[in-house]
């Protein structure tokens, strides 16, 4: 009898330990008692920021995305160089990221109301949802309770999907963090707003894969438009709209663009122009904006669940740029 009890007790203890390290600790009500106004405080800062920078939504989603793909959603991307810390910001995949000053403004506002409570990692998740919704996109129940890392992982930034990679490579990077093809297509749909630098796609315009010719999956009229924006040998920092039809609105036109061979990045167009399970998903989202919105919200939750620090792991930074 006692041995049976011991076995049951061991199973219960094991279950508690497993759940204790799982995403079950994230909750949409995490700050209900400790910082009940967290969402309204974040909204106040980001709505003001958007009046000064229409692209802030796209910028902060990119930071959130790049953060989650390196050691999980732990705010490590925001750390500046310091003793023992090589900033992830300096790595090539993150040199285009921006919006950190707005994160600092949010953090300052929250520290004034709820000092030492809301993590920098959670700030990215909350701000992303508010700004997607503010630009016409969906809303979803953001899961909260992440804590901030005390370290950065600059070398780990190779896990971030690159605009120069093919569909197979991108799919593997998503799979490596537990995300599937629906997540890949849905999260790529964040390219319905924002901009990209010429250097991220100019190889498609003049010398694709060393052929001396443009990428054959680009619509010829769109190709000429892009060549005017990005002349061969021109300024690689010049910006082009990721979605030329509704540049600042969060909608499903991105997927219609892919159907019409008007995806800006190689990684965008390959979702439709490379045979595989992503083609049907692109078609589904192009046909139904509500389907895309539902999937996008769920995929943002899935991405936000990548290896969060919870419980007593990590810390709650008082300044997102440096450890306490």
PDB file of C-alpha atoms in Angstrom:
ATOM      1  CA  UNK A   1       0.000   0.000   0.000  1.00  0.00           C
ATOM      2  CA  UNK A   2       2.753   2.398   0.982  1.00  0.00           C
ATOM      3  CA  UNK A   3       4.720   1.632  -2.191  1.00  0.00           C
ATOM      4  CA  UNK A   4       1.631   2.339  -4.311  1.00  0.00           C
ATOM      5  CA  UNK A   5       1.146   5.606  -2.468  1.00  0.00           C
ATOM      6  CA  UNK A   6       4.789   6.510  -3.090  1.00  0.00           C
ATOM      7  CA  UNK A   7       4.413   5.841  -6.803  1.00  0.00           C
ATOM      8  CA  UNK A   8       1.267   7.986  -7.018  1.00  0.00           C
ATOM      9  CA  UNK A   9       2.964  10.742  -5.042  1.00  0.00           C
ATOM     10  CA  UNK A  10       5.982  10.594  -7.332  1.00  0.00           C
ATOM     11  CA  UNK A  11       3.757  10.860 -10.418  1.00  0.00           C
ATOM     12  CA  UNK A  12       1.944  13.856  -8.942  1.00  0.00           C
ATOM     13  CA  UNK A  13       5.255  15.523  -8.066  1.00  0.00           C
ATOM     14  CA  UNK A  14       6.610  14.853 -11.555  1.00  0.00           C
ATOM     15  CA  UNK A  15       3.458  16.304 -13.105  1.00  0.00           C
ATOM     16  CA  UNK A  16       3.783  19.435 -10.991  1.00  0.00           C
ATOM     17  CA  UNK A  17       7.437  19.805 -11.979  1.00  0.00           C
ATOM     18  CA  UNK A  18       6.680  19.366 -15.682  1.00  0.00           C
ATOM     19  CA  UNK A  19       3.788  21.816 -15.588  1.00  0.00           C
ATOM     20  CA  UNK A  20       5.899  24.192 -13.532  1.00  0.00           C
ATOM     21  CA  UNK A  21       8.342  24.475 -16.414  1.00  0.00           C
ATOM     22  CA  UNK A  22       5.702  24.622 -19.139  1.00  0.00           C
ATOM     23  CA  UNK A  23       3.850  27.475 -20.789  1.00  0.00           C
ATOM     24  CA  UNK A  24       0.927  26.830 -18.445  1.00  0.00           C
ATOM     25  CA  UNK A  25       2.387  29.529 -16.212  1.00  0.00           C
ATOM     26  CA  UNK A  26       1.569  32.230 -18.745  1.00  0.00           C
ATOM     27  CA  UNK A  27      -1.883  33.696 -18.243  1.00  0.00           C
ATOM     28  CA  UNK A  28      -3.938  36.524 -19.715  1.00  0.00           C
ATOM     29  CA  UNK A  29      -4.804  37.578 -16.144  1.00  0.00           C
ATOM     30  CA  UNK A  30      -1.255  37.498 -14.763  1.00  0.00           C
ATOM     31  CA  UNK A  31      -1.211  41.215 -13.794  1.00  0.00           C
ATOM     32  CA  UNK A  32      -4.860  41.506 -12.689  1.00  0.00           C
ATOM     33  CA  UNK A  33      -3.947  42.195  -9.074  1.00  0.00           C
ATOM     34  CA  UNK A  34      -0.338  43.407  -9.333  1.00  0.00           C
ATOM     35  CA  UNK A  35      -0.747  45.889 -12.220  1.00  0.00           C
ATOM     36  CA  UNK A  36      -4.401  46.027 -13.307  1.00  0.00           C
ATOM     37  CA  UNK A  37      -3.884  49.026 -15.611  1.00  0.00           C
ATOM     38  CA  UNK A  38      -0.951  47.548 -17.527  1.00  0.00           C
ATOM     39  CA  UNK A  39      -2.753  47.416 -20.877  1.00  0.00           C
ATOM     40  CA  UNK A  40      -4.093  50.964 -20.688  1.00  0.00           C
ATOM     41  CA  UNK A  41      -0.665  52.295 -19.691  1.00  0.00           C
ATOM     42  CA  UNK A  42       0.988  50.540 -22.656  1.00  0.00           C
ATOM     43  CA  UNK A  43      -1.792  51.713 -24.982  1.00  0.00           C
ATOM     44  CA  UNK A  44      -1.335  55.327 -23.940  1.00  0.00           C
ATOM     45  CA  UNK A  45       2.372  55.259 -24.797  1.00  0.00           C
ATOM     46  CA  UNK A  46       2.129  53.356 -28.094  1.00  0.00           C
ATOM     47  CA  UNK A  47      -0.805  55.368 -29.432  1.00  0.00           C
ATOM     48  CA  UNK A  48       1.206  58.529 -28.858  1.00  0.00           C
ATOM     49  CA  UNK A  49       4.250  56.910 -30.456  1.00  0.00           C
ATOM     50  CA  UNK A  50       2.241  55.931 -33.526  1.00  0.00           C
ATOM     51  CA  UNK A  51       1.261  59.547 -34.093  1.00  0.00           C
ATOM     52  CA  UNK A  52       4.974  60.269 -34.520  1.00  0.00           C
ATOM     53  CA  UNK A  53       5.880  57.037 -36.341  1.00  0.00           C
ATOM     54  CA  UNK A  54       3.243  55.139 -38.337  1.00  0.00           C
ATOM     55  CA  UNK A  55       5.663  52.198 -38.578  1.00  0.00           C
ATOM     56  CA  UNK A  56       6.020  51.614 -34.833  1.00  0.00           C
ATOM     57  CA  UNK A  57       3.642  48.635 -34.896  1.00  0.00           C
ATOM     58  CA  UNK A  58       5.689  46.810 -37.516  1.00  0.00           C
ATOM     59  CA  UNK A  59       8.894  47.709 -35.680  1.00  0.00           C
ATOM     60  CA  UNK A  60       7.813  46.358 -32.297  1.00  0.00           C
ATOM     61  CA  UNK A  61       6.378  43.139 -33.752  1.00  0.00           C
ATOM     62  CA  UNK A  62       9.731  42.565 -35.435  1.00  0.00           C
ATOM     63  CA  UNK A  63      11.560  43.071 -32.128  1.00  0.00           C
ATOM     64  CA  UNK A  64       9.146  40.652 -30.388  1.00  0.00           C
ATOM     65  CA  UNK A  65       9.597  38.089 -33.188  1.00  0.00           C
ATOM     66  CA  UNK A  66      13.396  38.323 -33.192  1.00  0.00           C
ATOM     67  CA  UNK A  67      13.472  38.134 -29.402  1.00  0.00           C
ATOM     68  CA  UNK A  68      11.407  34.938 -29.266  1.00  0.00           C
ATOM     69  CA  UNK A  69      13.547  33.084 -31.810  1.00  0.00           C
ATOM     70  CA  UNK A  70      16.699  33.490 -29.685  1.00  0.00           C
ATOM     71  CA  UNK A  71      16.536  31.700 -26.309  1.00  0.00           C
ATOM     72  CA  UNK A  72      12.763  32.215 -26.234  1.00  0.00           C
ATOM     73  CA  UNK A  73      10.683  35.305 -25.405  1.00  0.00           C
ATOM     74  CA  UNK A  74      12.918  36.611 -22.632  1.00  0.00           C
ATOM     75  CA  UNK A  75      13.636  40.232 -23.589  1.00  0.00           C
ATOM     76  CA  UNK A  76      17.286  39.413 -24.280  1.00  0.00           C
ATOM     77  CA  UNK A  77      17.226  41.363 -27.555  1.00  0.00           C
ATOM     78  CA  UNK A  78      16.836  44.632 -25.646  1.00  0.00           C
ATOM     79  CA  UNK A  79      20.045  44.362 -23.613  1.00  0.00           C
ATOM     80  CA  UNK A  80      22.842  46.755 -24.544  1.00  0.00           C
ATOM     81  CA  UNK A  81      26.525  45.821 -24.456  1.00  0.00           C
ATOM     82  CA  UNK A  82      27.861  45.511 -20.907  1.00  0.00           C
ATOM     83  CA  UNK A  83      30.299  43.423 -18.886  1.00  0.00           C
ATOM     84  CA  UNK A  84      29.630  39.834 -19.902  1.00  0.00           C
ATOM     85  CA  UNK A  85      26.917  40.812 -22.387  1.00  0.00           C
ATOM     86  CA  UNK A  86      27.367  41.022 -26.161  1.00  0.00           C
ATOM     87  CA  UNK A  87      24.218  42.733 -27.364  1.00  0.00           C
ATOM     88  CA  UNK A  88      21.980  40.840 -29.772  1.00  0.00           C
ATOM     89  CA  UNK A  89      21.176  44.228 -31.336  1.00  0.00           C
ATOM     90  CA  UNK A  90      24.618  44.273 -32.955  1.00  0.00           C
ATOM     91  CA  UNK A  91      24.111  40.948 -34.757  1.00  0.00           C
ATOM     92  CA  UNK A  92      23.343  41.192 -38.459  1.00  0.00           C
ATOM     93  CA  UNK A  93      19.714  39.968 -38.254  1.00  0.00           C
ATOM     94  CA  UNK A  94      18.901  42.676 -35.709  1.00  0.00           C
ATOM     95  CA  UNK A  95      20.623  45.656 -37.273  1.00  0.00           C
ATOM     96  CA  UNK A  96      17.326  46.618 -38.927  1.00  0.00           C
ATOM     97  CA  UNK A  97      15.329  46.422 -35.683  1.00  0.00           C
ATOM     98  CA  UNK A  98      14.045  49.644 -34.177  1.00  0.00           C
ATOM     99  CA  UNK A  99      11.554  51.024 -31.665  1.00  0.00           C
ATOM    100  CA  UNK A 100      13.590  50.407 -28.525  1.00  0.00           C
ATOM    101  CA  UNK A 101      13.066  54.001 -27.391  1.00  0.00           C
ATOM    102  CA  UNK A 102       9.312  53.385 -27.288  1.00  0.00           C
ATOM    103  CA  UNK A 103       9.864  50.259 -25.178  1.00  0.00           C
ATOM    104  CA  UNK A 104      11.893  52.417 -22.792  1.00  0.00           C
ATOM    105  CA  UNK A 105       9.034  54.941 -22.634  1.00  0.00           C
ATOM    106  CA  UNK A 106       6.555  52.141 -21.863  1.00  0.00           C
ATOM    107  CA  UNK A 107       8.845  50.764 -19.176  1.00  0.00           C
ATOM    108  CA  UNK A 108       9.217  54.188 -17.543  1.00  0.00           C
ATOM    109  CA  UNK A 109       5.437  54.675 -17.518  1.00  0.00           C
ATOM    110  CA  UNK A 110       4.868  51.229 -15.993  1.00  0.00           C
ATOM    111  CA  UNK A 111       7.581  51.668 -13.357  1.00  0.00           C
ATOM    112  CA  UNK A 112       5.792  54.838 -12.241  1.00  0.00           C
ATOM    113  CA  UNK A 113       2.553  52.885 -11.716  1.00  0.00           C
ATOM    114  CA  UNK A 114       3.672  49.331 -10.869  1.00  0.00           C
ATOM    115  CA  UNK A 115       7.390  49.367 -10.019  1.00  0.00           C
ATOM    116  CA  UNK A 116       9.224  46.091 -10.489  1.00  0.00           C
ATOM    117  CA  UNK A 117       6.190  44.185 -11.769  1.00  0.00           C
ATOM    118  CA  UNK A 118       5.901  44.091 -15.584  1.00  0.00           C
ATOM    119  CA  UNK A 119       8.700  42.480 -17.588  1.00  0.00           C
ATOM    120  CA  UNK A 120      10.245  43.912 -20.728  1.00  0.00           C
ATOM    121  CA  UNK A 121       9.436  40.635 -22.509  1.00  0.00           C
ATOM    122  CA  UNK A 122       5.739  41.096 -21.692  1.00  0.00           C
ATOM    123  CA  UNK A 123       5.857  44.723 -22.830  1.00  0.00           C
ATOM    124  CA  UNK A 124       6.733  43.524 -26.351  1.00  0.00           C
ATOM    125  CA  UNK A 125       3.832  41.060 -26.369  1.00  0.00           C
ATOM    126  CA  UNK A 126       1.292  43.627 -25.119  1.00  0.00           C
ATOM    127  CA  UNK A 127       2.465  46.432 -27.414  1.00  0.00           C
ATOM    128  CA  UNK A 128       2.383  44.134 -30.461  1.00  0.00           C
ATOM    129  CA  UNK A 129      -1.257  43.200 -29.856  1.00  0.00           C
ATOM    130  CA  UNK A 130      -2.376  46.789 -29.233  1.00  0.00           C
ATOM    131  CA  UNK A 131      -0.665  48.116 -32.366  1.00  0.00           C
ATOM    132  CA  UNK A 132      -1.903  45.328 -34.648  1.00  0.00           C
ATOM    133  CA  UNK A 133      -5.446  46.036 -33.501  1.00  0.00           C
ATOM    134  CA  UNK A 134      -4.969  49.808 -33.803  1.00  0.00           C
ATOM    135  CA  UNK A 135      -4.004  49.377 -37.463  1.00  0.00           C
ATOM    136  CA  UNK A 136      -7.115  47.395 -38.339  1.00  0.00           C
ATOM    137  CA  UNK A 137      -5.964  43.925 -37.323  1.00  0.00           C
ATOM    138  CA  UNK A 138      -7.280  41.384 -34.848  1.00  0.00           C
ATOM    139  CA  UNK A 139      -7.200  41.320 -31.082  1.00  0.00           C
ATOM    140  CA  UNK A 140      -6.263  38.291 -28.994  1.00  0.00           C
ATOM    141  CA  UNK A 141      -5.777  37.398 -25.342  1.00  0.00           C
ATOM    142  CA  UNK A 142      -2.100  38.075 -24.747  1.00  0.00           C
ATOM    143  CA  UNK A 143      -0.589  35.514 -22.421  1.00  0.00           C
ATOM    144  CA  UNK A 144       1.578  37.124 -19.735  1.00  0.00           C
ATOM    145  CA  UNK A 145       3.957  36.267 -16.945  1.00  0.00           C
ATOM    146  CA  UNK A 146       7.288  36.147 -18.788  1.00  0.00           C
ATOM    147  CA  UNK A 147      10.387  37.275 -16.940  1.00  0.00           C
ATOM    148  CA  UNK A 148      13.490  38.926 -18.343  1.00  0.00           C
ATOM    149  CA  UNK A 149      16.787  37.212 -19.022  1.00  0.00           C
ATOM    150  CA  UNK A 150      20.018  38.263 -17.336  1.00  0.00           C
ATOM    151  CA  UNK A 151      22.046  37.354 -20.432  1.00  0.00           C
ATOM    152  CA  UNK A 152      22.049  37.843 -24.195  1.00  0.00           C
ATOM    153  CA  UNK A 153      22.970  35.352 -26.905  1.00  0.00           C
ATOM    154  CA  UNK A 154      24.449  37.212 -29.854  1.00  0.00           C
ATOM    155  CA  UNK A 155      25.692  34.046 -31.574  1.00  0.00           C
ATOM    156  CA  UNK A 156      22.214  32.546 -31.238  1.00  0.00           C
ATOM    157  CA  UNK A 157      20.757  35.150 -33.591  1.00  0.00           C
ATOM    158  CA  UNK A 158      21.509  32.786 -36.484  1.00  0.00           C
ATOM    159  CA  UNK A 159      18.205  31.141 -35.455  1.00  0.00           C
ATOM    160  CA  UNK A 160      16.303  34.199 -36.698  1.00  0.00           C
ATOM    161  CA  UNK A 161      14.755  33.615 -40.155  1.00  0.00           C
ATOM    162  CA  UNK A 162      16.592  35.549 -42.868  1.00  0.00           C
ATOM    163  CA  UNK A 163      15.091  37.210 -45.987  1.00  0.00           C
ATOM    164  CA  UNK A 164      17.776  35.451 -48.049  1.00  0.00           C
ATOM    165  CA  UNK A 165      16.708  31.935 -47.099  1.00  0.00           C
ATOM    166  CA  UNK A 166      14.493  29.532 -49.017  1.00  0.00           C
ATOM    167  CA  UNK A 167      11.235  28.013 -47.793  1.00  0.00           C
ATOM    168  CA  UNK A 168      12.858  24.807 -46.575  1.00  0.00           C
ATOM    169  CA  UNK A 169      15.339  26.730 -44.428  1.00  0.00           C
ATOM    170  CA  UNK A 170      12.675  29.039 -43.012  1.00  0.00           C
ATOM    171  CA  UNK A 171      10.334  26.157 -42.266  1.00  0.00           C
ATOM    172  CA  UNK A 172      13.081  24.401 -40.306  1.00  0.00           C
ATOM    173  CA  UNK A 173      13.760  27.497 -38.207  1.00  0.00           C
ATOM    174  CA  UNK A 174      10.074  27.696 -37.307  1.00  0.00           C
ATOM    175  CA  UNK A 175       9.947  23.968 -36.591  1.00  0.00           C
ATOM    176  CA  UNK A 176      13.014  24.271 -34.342  1.00  0.00           C
ATOM    177  CA  UNK A 177      11.027  26.533 -31.988  1.00  0.00           C
ATOM    178  CA  UNK A 178       7.855  24.433 -32.164  1.00  0.00           C
ATOM    179  CA  UNK A 179       5.965  26.430 -34.799  1.00  0.00           C
ATOM    180  CA  UNK A 180       4.276  24.806 -37.806  1.00  0.00           C
ATOM    181  CA  UNK A 181       3.444  25.849 -41.381  1.00  0.00           C
ATOM    182  CA  UNK A 182       0.261  27.670 -40.352  1.00  0.00           C
ATOM    183  CA  UNK A 183       2.282  29.694 -37.842  1.00  0.00           C
ATOM    184  CA  UNK A 184       4.863  30.426 -40.542  1.00  0.00           C
ATOM    185  CA  UNK A 185       2.296  31.739 -43.031  1.00  0.00           C
ATOM    186  CA  UNK A 186       0.205  33.571 -40.458  1.00  0.00           C
ATOM    187  CA  UNK A 187       3.171  35.331 -38.818  1.00  0.00           C
ATOM    188  CA  UNK A 188       4.596  36.214 -42.240  1.00  0.00           C
ATOM    189  CA  UNK A 189       1.309  38.054 -42.686  1.00  0.00           C
ATOM    190  CA  UNK A 190       2.696  40.710 -40.319  1.00  0.00           C
ATOM    191  CA  UNK A 191       4.360  41.936 -43.514  1.00  0.00           C
ATOM    192  CA  UNK A 192       0.976  43.438 -44.356  1.00  0.00           C
ATOM    193  CA  UNK A 193       2.457  46.628 -42.888  1.00  0.00           C
ATOM    194  CA  UNK A 194       5.935  48.043 -42.498  1.00  0.00           C
ATOM    195  CA  UNK A 195       8.905  48.480 -44.823  1.00  0.00           C
ATOM    196  CA  UNK A 196      12.019  46.590 -45.879  1.00  0.00           C
ATOM    197  CA  UNK A 197      15.401  47.881 -46.972  1.00  0.00           C
ATOM    198  CA  UNK A 198      16.535  47.400 -50.568  1.00  0.00           C
ATOM    199  CA  UNK A 199      19.471  45.300 -49.407  1.00  0.00           C
ATOM    200  CA  UNK A 200      17.048  42.605 -48.192  1.00  0.00           C
ATOM    201  CA  UNK A 201      15.550  41.949 -51.633  1.00  0.00           C
ATOM    202  CA  UNK A 202      17.696  43.631 -54.318  1.00  0.00           C
ATOM    203  CA  UNK A 203      19.220  40.237 -55.179  1.00  0.00           C
ATOM    204  CA  UNK A 204      15.806  39.288 -56.564  1.00  0.00           C
ATOM    205  CA  UNK A 205      15.772  42.226 -58.974  1.00  0.00           C
ATOM    206  CA  UNK A 206      18.995  41.824 -60.932  1.00  0.00           C
ATOM    207  CA  UNK A 207      20.959  38.666 -60.153  1.00  0.00           C
ATOM    208  CA  UNK A 208      18.816  36.032 -58.474  1.00  0.00           C
ATOM    209  CA  UNK A 209      20.802  33.001 -57.313  1.00  0.00           C
ATOM    210  CA  UNK A 210      23.722  34.084 -59.507  1.00  0.00           C
ATOM    211  CA  UNK A 211      21.722  33.742 -62.733  1.00  0.00           C
ATOM    212  CA  UNK A 212      22.248  37.324 -63.884  1.00  0.00           C
ATOM    213  CA  UNK A 213      18.463  37.540 -64.214  1.00  0.00           C
ATOM    214  CA  UNK A 214      15.658  38.616 -61.874  1.00  0.00           C
ATOM    215  CA  UNK A 215      13.694  36.195 -59.742  1.00  0.00           C
ATOM    216  CA  UNK A 216      11.171  34.636 -62.166  1.00  0.00           C
ATOM    217  CA  UNK A 217       8.492  34.648 -59.456  1.00  0.00           C
ATOM    218  CA  UNK A 218       8.248  38.485 -59.478  1.00  0.00           C
ATOM    219  CA  UNK A 219       5.476  40.075 -61.534  1.00  0.00           C
ATOM    220  CA  UNK A 220       7.174  42.010 -64.353  1.00  0.00           C
ATOM    221  CA  UNK A 221       5.343  45.282 -63.670  1.00  0.00           C
ATOM    222  CA  UNK A 222       6.139  45.027 -59.970  1.00  0.00           C
ATOM    223  CA  UNK A 223       9.759  44.266 -60.892  1.00  0.00           C
ATOM    224  CA  UNK A 224      10.061  47.555 -62.777  1.00  0.00           C
ATOM    225  CA  UNK A 225       8.519  49.444 -59.857  1.00  0.00           C
ATOM    226  CA  UNK A 226      11.019  47.896 -57.451  1.00  0.00           C
ATOM    227  CA  UNK A 227      13.939  48.605 -59.780  1.00  0.00           C
ATOM    228  CA  UNK A 228      13.018  52.289 -59.739  1.00  0.00           C
ATOM    229  CA  UNK A 229      13.076  52.258 -55.931  1.00  0.00           C
ATOM    230  CA  UNK A 230      16.239  50.142 -55.751  1.00  0.00           C
ATOM    231  CA  UNK A 231      18.561  50.733 -58.724  1.00  0.00           C
ATOM    232  CA  UNK A 232      21.390  48.239 -59.192  1.00  0.00           C
ATOM    233  CA  UNK A 233      24.284  49.388 -57.010  1.00  0.00           C
ATOM    234  CA  UNK A 234      22.076  51.969 -55.305  1.00  0.00           C
ATOM    235  CA  UNK A 235      21.490  52.788 -51.641  1.00  0.00           C
ATOM    236  CA  UNK A 236      20.767  49.532 -49.822  1.00  0.00           C
ATOM    237  CA  UNK A 237      19.102  51.408 -46.997  1.00  0.00           C
ATOM    238  CA  UNK A 238      16.266  52.793 -49.125  1.00  0.00           C
ATOM    239  CA  UNK A 239      12.887  51.579 -47.882  1.00  0.00           C
ATOM    240  CA  UNK A 240      10.126  49.858 -49.857  1.00  0.00           C
ATOM    241  CA  UNK A 241       6.616  48.938 -48.716  1.00  0.00           C
ATOM    242  CA  UNK A 242       6.192  45.293 -47.744  1.00  0.00           C
ATOM    243  CA  UNK A 243       2.558  45.573 -48.879  1.00  0.00           C
ATOM    244  CA  UNK A 244       2.294  48.043 -51.731  1.00  0.00           C
ATOM    245  CA  UNK A 245      -1.522  47.938 -51.803  1.00  0.00           C
ATOM    246  CA  UNK A 246      -2.285  49.054 -48.209  1.00  0.00           C
ATOM    247  CA  UNK A 247       1.100  49.953 -46.773  1.00  0.00           C
ATOM    248  CA  UNK A 248       0.055  50.854 -43.215  1.00  0.00           C
ATOM    249  CA  UNK A 249      -3.101  48.776 -42.719  1.00  0.00           C
ATOM    250  CA  UNK A 250      -3.192  45.375 -41.092  1.00  0.00           C
ATOM    251  CA  UNK A 251      -5.303  43.306 -43.499  1.00  0.00           C
ATOM    252  CA  UNK A 252      -5.064  40.192 -45.677  1.00  0.00           C
ATOM    253  CA  UNK A 253      -3.912  41.948 -48.856  1.00  0.00           C
ATOM    254  CA  UNK A 254      -0.415  40.580 -48.248  1.00  0.00           C
ATOM    255  CA  UNK A 255      -1.684  37.160 -49.303  1.00  0.00           C
ATOM    256  CA  UNK A 256      -3.404  38.487 -52.415  1.00  0.00           C
ATOM    257  CA  UNK A 257      -0.079  40.103 -53.294  1.00  0.00           C
ATOM    258  CA  UNK A 258       1.612  36.696 -53.072  1.00  0.00           C
ATOM    259  CA  UNK A 259      -1.004  35.207 -55.416  1.00  0.00           C
ATOM    260  CA  UNK A 260      -0.208  38.024 -57.862  1.00  0.00           C
ATOM    261  CA  UNK A 261       3.577  37.481 -57.593  1.00  0.00           C
ATOM    262  CA  UNK A 262       3.976  40.731 -55.680  1.00  0.00           C
ATOM    263  CA  UNK A 263       5.633  39.521 -52.502  1.00  0.00           C
ATOM    264  CA  UNK A 264       8.562  41.789 -51.644  1.00  0.00           C
ATOM    265  CA  UNK A 265      10.957  39.428 -49.880  1.00  0.00           C
ATOM    266  CA  UNK A 266      12.101  36.072 -51.201  1.00  0.00           C
ATOM    267  CA  UNK A 267      10.738  34.500 -48.007  1.00  0.00           C
ATOM    268  CA  UNK A 268       7.344  36.113 -48.679  1.00  0.00           C
ATOM    269  CA  UNK A 269       6.914  34.971 -52.268  1.00  0.00           C
ATOM    270  CA  UNK A 270       8.219  31.457 -51.655  1.00  0.00           C
ATOM    271  CA  UNK A 271       5.225  30.805 -49.402  1.00  0.00           C
ATOM    272  CA  UNK A 272       3.121  30.750 -52.577  1.00  0.00           C
ATOM    273  CA  UNK A 273       5.554  30.099 -55.426  1.00  0.00           C
ATOM    274  CA  UNK A 274       7.273  27.043 -53.927  1.00  0.00           C
ATOM    275  CA  UNK A 275       5.211  23.861 -53.917  1.00  0.00           C
ATOM    276  CA  UNK A 276       4.311  22.703 -50.431  1.00  0.00           C
ATOM    277  CA  UNK A 277       1.672  22.973 -47.740  1.00  0.00           C
ATOM    278  CA  UNK A 278       2.071  26.747 -47.424  1.00  0.00           C
ATOM    279  CA  UNK A 279       0.355  27.394 -50.786  1.00  0.00           C
ATOM    280  CA  UNK A 280      -3.060  26.235 -49.569  1.00  0.00           C
ATOM    281  CA  UNK A 281      -2.677  28.309 -46.402  1.00  0.00           C
ATOM    282  CA  UNK A 282      -1.862  31.435 -48.431  1.00  0.00           C
ATOM    283  CA  UNK A 283      -4.965  30.812 -50.556  1.00  0.00           C
ATOM    284  CA  UNK A 284      -7.099  30.318 -47.454  1.00  0.00           C
ATOM    285  CA  UNK A 285      -5.947  33.586 -45.896  1.00  0.00           C
ATOM    286  CA  UNK A 286      -6.305  35.464 -49.199  1.00  0.00           C
ATOM    287  CA  UNK A 287      -9.913  34.264 -49.410  1.00  0.00           C
ATOM    288  CA  UNK A 288     -10.827  35.035 -45.810  1.00  0.00           C
ATOM    289  CA  UNK A 289      -9.494  37.924 -43.766  1.00  0.00           C
ATOM    290  CA  UNK A 290     -11.285  36.613 -40.667  1.00  0.00           C
ATOM    291  CA  UNK A 291      -9.536  33.256 -41.095  1.00  0.00           C
ATOM    292  CA  UNK A 292      -6.192  35.039 -41.291  1.00  0.00           C
ATOM    293  CA  UNK A 293      -6.989  37.203 -38.258  1.00  0.00           C
ATOM    294  CA  UNK A 294      -8.007  34.194 -36.150  1.00  0.00           C
ATOM    295  CA  UNK A 295      -4.867  32.281 -37.138  1.00  0.00           C
ATOM    296  CA  UNK A 296      -2.609  35.289 -36.643  1.00  0.00           C
ATOM    297  CA  UNK A 297      -3.812  35.815 -33.077  1.00  0.00           C
ATOM    298  CA  UNK A 298      -3.296  32.150 -32.238  1.00  0.00           C
ATOM    299  CA  UNK A 299       0.140  32.102 -33.882  1.00  0.00           C
ATOM    300  CA  UNK A 300       1.191  35.193 -31.913  1.00  0.00           C
ATOM    301  CA  UNK A 301       0.192  33.315 -28.745  1.00  0.00           C
ATOM    302  CA  UNK A 302       2.133  30.255 -29.952  1.00  0.00           C
ATOM    303  CA  UNK A 303       5.214  32.366 -30.691  1.00  0.00           C
ATOM    304  CA  UNK A 304       4.914  34.133 -27.350  1.00  0.00           C
ATOM    305  CA  UNK A 305       5.012  30.720 -25.681  1.00  0.00           C
ATOM    306  CA  UNK A 306       8.510  29.900 -26.924  1.00  0.00           C
ATOM    307  CA  UNK A 307      10.592  29.051 -23.846  1.00  0.00           C
ATOM    308  CA  UNK A 308       9.512  31.885 -21.560  1.00  0.00           C
ATOM    309  CA  UNK A 309      11.271  32.438 -18.248  1.00  0.00           C
ATOM    310  CA  UNK A 310       8.676  32.150 -15.484  1.00  0.00           C
ATOM    311  CA  UNK A 311       8.417  31.739 -11.733  1.00  0.00           C
ATOM    312  CA  UNK A 312      11.723  32.658 -10.117  1.00  0.00           C
ATOM    313  CA  UNK A 313      13.816  32.370 -13.306  1.00  0.00           C
ATOM    314  CA  UNK A 314      15.327  35.568 -14.676  1.00  0.00           C
ATOM    315  CA  UNK A 315      14.228  38.913 -13.271  1.00  0.00           C
ATOM    316  CA  UNK A 316      11.961  41.899 -13.844  1.00  0.00           C
ATOM    317  CA  UNK A 317      14.292  44.523 -15.281  1.00  0.00           C
ATOM    318  CA  UNK A 318      13.774  48.091 -14.139  1.00  0.00           C
ATOM    319  CA  UNK A 319      15.540  49.262 -17.328  1.00  0.00           C
ATOM    320  CA  UNK A 320      15.014  47.113 -20.423  1.00  0.00           C
ATOM    321  CA  UNK A 321      18.507  47.956 -21.740  1.00  0.00           C
ATOM    322  CA  UNK A 322      20.426  46.482 -18.787  1.00  0.00           C
ATOM    323  CA  UNK A 323      20.173  43.813 -16.124  1.00  0.00           C
ATOM    324  CA  UNK A 324      19.335  44.941 -12.582  1.00  0.00           C
TER     325      UNK A 324
END
